[in-house]
Structure formats: C-alpha cells, structure tokens
Coordinates of C-alpha atoms and ligand atoms in Angstrom, one line a residue:
X3 CA 118.4 76.4 117.7
X4 CA 114.7 77.0 117.1
X5 CA 113.1 80.4 117.5
X6 CA 109.4 81.5 117.2
X7 CA 108.1 84.7 115.7
X8 CA 104.5 85.7 116.1
X9 CA 102.7 88.6 114.4
X10 CA 99.4 89.4 116.1
X11 CA 97.7 91.6 113.4
X12 CA 94.3 93.3 113.4
X13 CA 92.8 90.6 111.2
X14 CA 95.2 87.7 111.2
X15 CA 97.7 86.0 113.5
X16 CA 100.9 84.7 111.9
X17 CA 103.6 82.4 113.3
X18 CA 107.0 81.1 112.0
X19 CA 109.5 78.7 113.5
X20 CA 113.0 79.4 112.3
X21 CA 116.0 77.1 112.6
X22 CA 119.4 78.7 113.4
X23 CA 118.2 82.1 112.2
X24 CA 118.0 81.0 108.6
X25 CA 115.7 78.2 107.7
X26 CA 111.9 78.5 107.9
X27 CA 110.7 75.2 109.4
X28 CA 107.0 75.9 109.6
X29 CA 104.6 78.8 109.2
X30 CA 100.9 79.5 109.8
X31 CA 98.4 82.2 109.0
X32 CA 95.1 82.2 111.0
X33 CA 92.3 84.5 110.1
X34 CA 91.1 85.8 113.5
X35 CA 90.8 89.3 114.9
X36 CA 93.1 90.5 117.6
X37 CA 92.0 89.5 121.1
X38 CA 90.8 86.0 120.1
X39 CA 92.5 82.6 120.3
X40 CA 94.0 83.2 116.8
X41 CA 97.5 83.5 118.3
X42 CA 97.4 80.2 120.1
X43 CA 95.9 78.4 117.1
X44 CA 98.8 79.8 114.9
X45 CA 101.4 78.6 117.5
X46 CA 99.7 75.1 117.8
X47 CA 99.8 74.8 114.1
X48 CA 103.5 75.6 113.7
X49 CA 104.5 73.3 116.6
X50 CA 102.4 70.5 115.1
X51 CA 103.8 71.0 111.6
X52 CA 107.4 71.0 112.8
X53 CA 106.9 68.1 115.2
X54 CA 108.6 70.3 117.9
X55 CA 107.5 70.6 121.6
X56 CA 107.1 74.1 123.0
X57 CA 110.2 73.5 125.2
X58 CA 112.4 73.2 122.1
X59 CA 111.8 76.9 121.3
X60 CA 114.8 78.9 122.6
X61 CA 113.2 82.4 122.3
X62 CA 109.8 83.8 121.3
X63 CA 109.2 87.3 119.9
X64 CA 105.8 88.9 119.5
X65 CA 105.1 91.7 117.1
X66 CA 102.0 93.4 115.6
X67 CA 99.0 95.3 116.7
X68 CA 98.2 92.9 119.6
X69 CA 101.8 92.2 120.8
X70 CA 101.4 94.3 124.0
X71 CA 98.6 92.2 125.4
X72 CA 100.3 88.8 124.6
X73 CA 102.2 87.5 127.6
X74 CA 103.8 84.4 126.2
X75 CA 106.7 86.1 124.5
X76 CA 110.3 86.8 125.7
X77 CA 110.3 90.1 123.8
X78 CA 107.7 92.4 122.2
X79 CA 109.1 94.2 119.2
X80 CA 107.6 96.8 116.8
X81 CA 106.2 95.8 113.4
X82 CA 108.5 98.2 111.7
X83 CA 111.7 96.5 113.1
X84 CA 110.3 93.1 112.3
X85 CA 109.1 93.8 108.8
X86 CA 112.5 95.4 108.0
X87 CA 114.3 92.3 109.3
X88 CA 112.0 89.8 107.5
X89 CA 112.1 91.6 104.2
X90 CA 115.9 92.0 104.3
X91 CA 116.2 88.2 104.8
X92 CA 114.2 87.3 101.7
X93 CA 115.2 90.4 99.6
X94 CA 118.6 91.7 100.7
X95 CA 118.4 94.4 98.0
X96 CA 115.2 96.0 99.3
X97 CA 115.4 99.8 99.8
X98 CA 111.7 100.4 100.3
X99 CA 109.1 98.2 102.0
X100 CA 105.4 98.8 101.3
X101 CA 103.4 96.9 104.0
X102 CA 99.6 96.9 103.6
X103 CA 97.8 95.1 106.3
X104 CA 94.2 94.7 107.4
X105 CA 93.9 98.1 109.1
X106 CA 96.9 100.2 108.2
X107 CA 99.6 100.8 105.6
X108 CA 103.2 101.6 106.3
X109 CA 106.1 102.5 104.0
X110 CA 109.7 101.9 105.3
X111 CA 112.9 103.2 103.9
X112 CA 115.8 100.8 104.5
X113 CA 119.6 101.3 104.4
X114 CA 122.0 98.8 102.7
X115 CA 122.1 96.8 105.9
X116 CA 118.4 96.4 106.0
X117 CA 117.9 98.8 108.9
X118 CA 115.0 101.2 108.9
X119 CA 116.0 104.8 108.4
X120 CA 112.6 106.4 107.8
X121 CA 108.9 105.5 107.6
X122 CA 105.4 106.9 107.0
X123 CA 102.1 105.3 108.1
X124 CA 98.4 105.5 107.5
X125 CA 96.4 104.1 110.4
X126 CA 93.6 106.7 110.3
X127 CA 91.7 105.9 107.2
X128 CA 90.4 102.5 105.9
X129 CA 90.9 103.5 102.3
X130 CA 94.4 102.3 101.3
X131 CA 94.3 99.3 103.6
X132 CA 93.1 95.7 103.4
X133 CA 89.9 96.8 105.1
X134 CA 88.8 98.7 101.9
X135 CA 89.4 95.5 99.8
X136 CA 87.5 93.3 102.4
X137 CA 84.5 95.6 102.3
X138 CA 84.5 95.7 98.5
X139 CA 84.9 91.9 98.1
X140 CA 82.0 91.5 100.5
X141 CA 79.7 93.8 98.3
X142 CA 80.8 91.9 95.2
X143 CA 80.3 88.5 96.9
X144 CA 83.9 87.5 96.0
X145 CA 86.5 85.8 98.1
X146 CA 89.4 88.1 98.9
X147 CA 91.7 85.8 96.9
X148 CA 89.5 86.2 93.8
X149 CA 90.1 90.0 93.5
X150 CA 93.4 89.5 91.6
X151 CA 91.7 87.0 89.2
X152 CA 88.9 89.4 88.4
X153 CA 91.2 92.4 88.1
X154 CA 93.3 90.6 85.5
X155 CA 90.2 90.3 83.2
X156 CA 89.4 94.0 83.2
X157 CA 89.1 95.8 79.9
X158 CA 88.0 99.3 81.0
X159 CA 88.9 99.7 84.7
X160 CA 86.6 102.2 86.4
X161 CA 87.9 105.2 88.4
X162 CA 86.7 105.0 92.0
X163 CA 86.6 108.7 92.8
X164 CA 85.4 108.6 96.4
X165 CA 88.2 109.0 98.9
X166 CA 86.3 107.5 101.8
X167 CA 85.5 103.7 102.2
X168 CA 81.9 104.4 103.1
X169 CA 81.3 106.6 100.0
X170 CA 83.3 104.3 97.8
X171 CA 81.0 101.5 98.9
X172 CA 78.0 103.5 97.6
X173 CA 79.9 104.3 94.4
X174 CA 80.6 100.6 93.8
X175 CA 76.9 99.7 94.4
X176 CA 75.8 102.5 91.9
X177 CA 78.3 101.1 89.3
X178 CA 76.9 97.6 89.8
X179 CA 73.4 99.0 89.3
X180 CA 74.5 100.7 86.1
X181 CA 75.8 97.4 84.7
X182 CA 79.6 97.9 85.1
X183 CA 81.4 94.6 84.6
X184 CA 82.8 93.1 87.8
X185 CA 86.4 92.9 86.5
X186 CA 86.4 96.6 85.6
X187 CA 85.1 97.4 89.1
X188 CA 87.7 95.2 90.8
X189 CA 90.5 96.7 88.8
X190 CA 89.4 100.2 89.8
X191 CA 89.2 99.1 93.5
X192 CA 92.8 97.7 93.4
X193 CA 93.9 100.8 91.6
X194 CA 92.3 103.0 94.3
X195 CA 94.3 101.2 97.1
X196 CA 97.5 101.5 95.1
X197 CA 97.1 105.2 94.4
X198 CA 96.6 106.0 98.0
X199 CA 99.5 104.0 99.3
X200 CA 101.7 105.2 96.4
X201 CA 101.2 108.8 97.5
X202 CA 102.2 107.7 101.1
X203 CA 105.3 106.0 99.6
X204 CA 106.3 109.1 97.6
X205 CA 106.4 111.0 100.9
X206 CA 109.1 108.8 102.3
X207 CA 110.9 108.6 98.9
X208 CA 111.2 105.6 96.6
X209 CA 114.5 103.7 96.8
X210 CA 114.8 100.6 94.7
X211 CA 114.3 97.7 95.2
X212 CA 110.7 98.1 96.2
X213 CA 109.2 95.2 98.1
X214 CA 105.5 94.7 99.1
X215 CA 104.7 92.9 102.3
X216 CA 101.5 92.3 104.3
X217 CA 98.3 90.4 103.3
X218 CA 97.4 92.9 100.5
X219 CA 100.7 92.2 98.7
X220 CA 99.2 88.8 97.8
X221 CA 96.8 90.6 95.5
X222 CA 98.5 90.9 92.1
X223 CA 96.0 93.5 91.0
X224 CA 97.3 95.9 93.7
X225 CA 100.9 94.9 93.0
X226 CA 100.6 95.7 89.3
X227 CA 98.7 99.0 89.9
X228 CA 101.5 99.9 92.4
X229 CA 104.2 99.2 89.9
X230 CA 102.5 101.5 87.4
X231 CA 101.9 104.3 90.0
X232 CA 105.5 104.3 91.1
X233 CA 107.1 103.4 87.8
X234 CA 109.2 100.7 89.3
X235 CA 109.2 96.9 89.5
X236 CA 107.6 95.5 92.6
X237 CA 109.5 92.7 94.4
X238 CA 107.3 90.1 96.0
X239 CA 107.6 86.8 97.9
X240 CA 104.9 84.2 98.3
X241 CA 105.3 84.6 102.1
X242 CA 104.8 88.4 101.9
X243 CA 102.1 88.2 104.6
X244 CA 104.5 86.5 107.0
X245 CA 107.3 89.1 106.9
X246 CA 106.5 90.4 110.4
X247 CA 106.5 86.9 111.9
X248 CA 109.7 86.1 110.0
X249 CA 111.4 89.2 111.3
X250 CA 110.3 88.4 114.8
X251 CA 111.8 84.9 114.6
X252 CA 115.1 86.5 113.3
X253 CA 115.1 89.0 116.1
X254 CA 114.6 86.1 118.6
X255 CA 117.6 84.3 117.1
X256 CA 119.7 87.5 117.3
X257 CA 118.8 87.9 121.0
X258 CA 119.7 84.4 122.0
Ligands
ADP307 P1 97.1 92.4 109.8 O1 98.5 92.1 110.1 O2 96.7 93.8 110.0 O3 96.1 91.4 110.4 P2 97.6 91.3 107.2 O4 99.0 91.7 106.8 O5 97.5 89.8 107.6 O6 97.0 92.3 108.2 O7 96.7 91.5 105.9 C1 95.3 91.3 106.0 C2 94.7 91.7 104.7 O8 95.2 91.0 103.6 C3 93.2 91.4 104.6 O9 92.5 92.6 105.1 C4 92.9 91.2 103.1 O10 92.5 92.3 102.5 C5 94.3 90.8 102.6 N1 94.4 89.3 102.2 C6 94.4 88.3 103.0 N2 94.5 87.1 102.3 C7 94.5 87.5 101.0 C8 94.6 86.7 99.8 N3 94.7 85.4 99.8 N4 94.7 87.4 98.6 C9 94.6 88.7 98.6 N5 94.5 89.5 99.7 C10 94.5 88.9 100.9

C-alpha cells in the first residue's frame, strides 16, 4: 500500500511516498512559499520518481502551515503530530525534537512510544528561525547551503549581540565594514540561532536523545552550536527537512 505525506511549509513544500508504512519510495523538496504551486510540483515529482499514478495512493495526509487551505488531502494533521511520528520512525530513541523551519521553531518532548507529551514554540520572532539565516546569507551573498562550510572555517567567531533580525542585519553589515572575516561572522550567526532555540528547548526540558529536524537542521554550523549550548550530542538524519512529510505519510498509513 502506498501513502502520500505532504508538508506545506512557509518556505518549502515537501512530499514523501511511503510503501506499507515503512519504506520511503520517493521524496521531494520544492522551494516555494505557501500559496503557490509548490505543493503540486512536489507531488508531481514524487509520483514521477516512483512511477506511480495518483490512483495508486491509498491515503494522503497534509501537514504544515498551509495544510488548511489544501483541499487534495484525506486528512489535515498538525505539524507537531507529524514531526513526532517522522522522527520516531528514523530515530526511535528520540526524547526531544528541535524543529527549526523557515518561519518558526518548535521543541517537542516525546515519550518512549514517540508520542508528544509537551512542546514550546516561537512563531513571533524571526531570530531563531530559518528566516534569520536566509536574511544573513543574502547580505553575505552566500547560498544557504554554504553557511555550514564557512562556519567550519571560523577562527574567532563573533558575538552577534542584537536580539532582533533587523538590528542584527545592521550589526553584520557593520562587522563586514570593519573587516571581520566571513567565516567568523557566519559562525556567530549560526551560534545566535542555536542560542535562541536552545533557551526555548530548556523551557520544555532536555530529554536525550535530542534530534534536530526542519530545514535549518541541514546546517552543521547550527547543529554543532546547539550541541555545545545544550551539552548533548545532536542526532541528525539527511532527510531532516522531510520529517513532517514522513510523519504525514505514516499517519496516512495508520488511518488506512
Ligand atoms: P518550512 O517548513 O517553514 O517551509 P523548512 O523546514 O523547509 O521550513 O526550512 C526552511 C529553512 O531551512 C530555510 O529558511 C533555510 O534557512 C533552511 N535551509 C534550507 N535548505 C538548506 C540547506 N541546504 N542548508 C542549510 N539550511 C537550509
């Protein structure tokens, strides 16, 4: 049986086709803001890659910021439920999930069965989200995937003291004008996101293992800074950005 999970995020649409609730047959990440054709492109891609027709899909579940306005799903399920399911599938020992997306950050506490028992969220402030990194990458004329490469070269990471994205933007521009090296700036930027989200995580309580999901988890600079901030090892999976879509496809299997 094939099920489809779609995660309509603020900045990306993700899709996964799952076979029998276990095997990931195909996956797709399309960079497109919510409300565009990003979802249909992600779905077309997974159908094409798997060689399946739409009719072969037994159940479709939508999650994410844009799930309420998407009419093609059998069920709409919260991101929290889906991230918990997806992470438990790839990391059964996870006790805490730190999910940093394009516009918000969430920390979930899981029980031994992978069920969410508590969570905290920041969706009010761009600092501590992917948006902060996107703005900074833009100023530095770097691709978002290059941030981790630059951060790894840092010798004296700077401290970004501004707590607001707009002020931090000015601070980074001043640092550039003063001749600060790009790697030192990028390491400071990654550190800033980690510090903010770590304080959110401490509010919910850290239970090992700690898994990072969402697009920002792909940045090793943020993962390493988070590990230092929390004093724990960070678990990671190359499909970290797809955990919501994976959880949605698992939910679809369970409902069928
Ligand atoms: P949403 O679900 O809110 O759309 P995602 O979980 O897809 O968000 O995360 C999007 C964020 O992930 C972007 O804002 C960006 O900062 C970050 N990101 C995306 N791709 C990469 C990459 N290749 N390397 C590092 N960070 C990335």
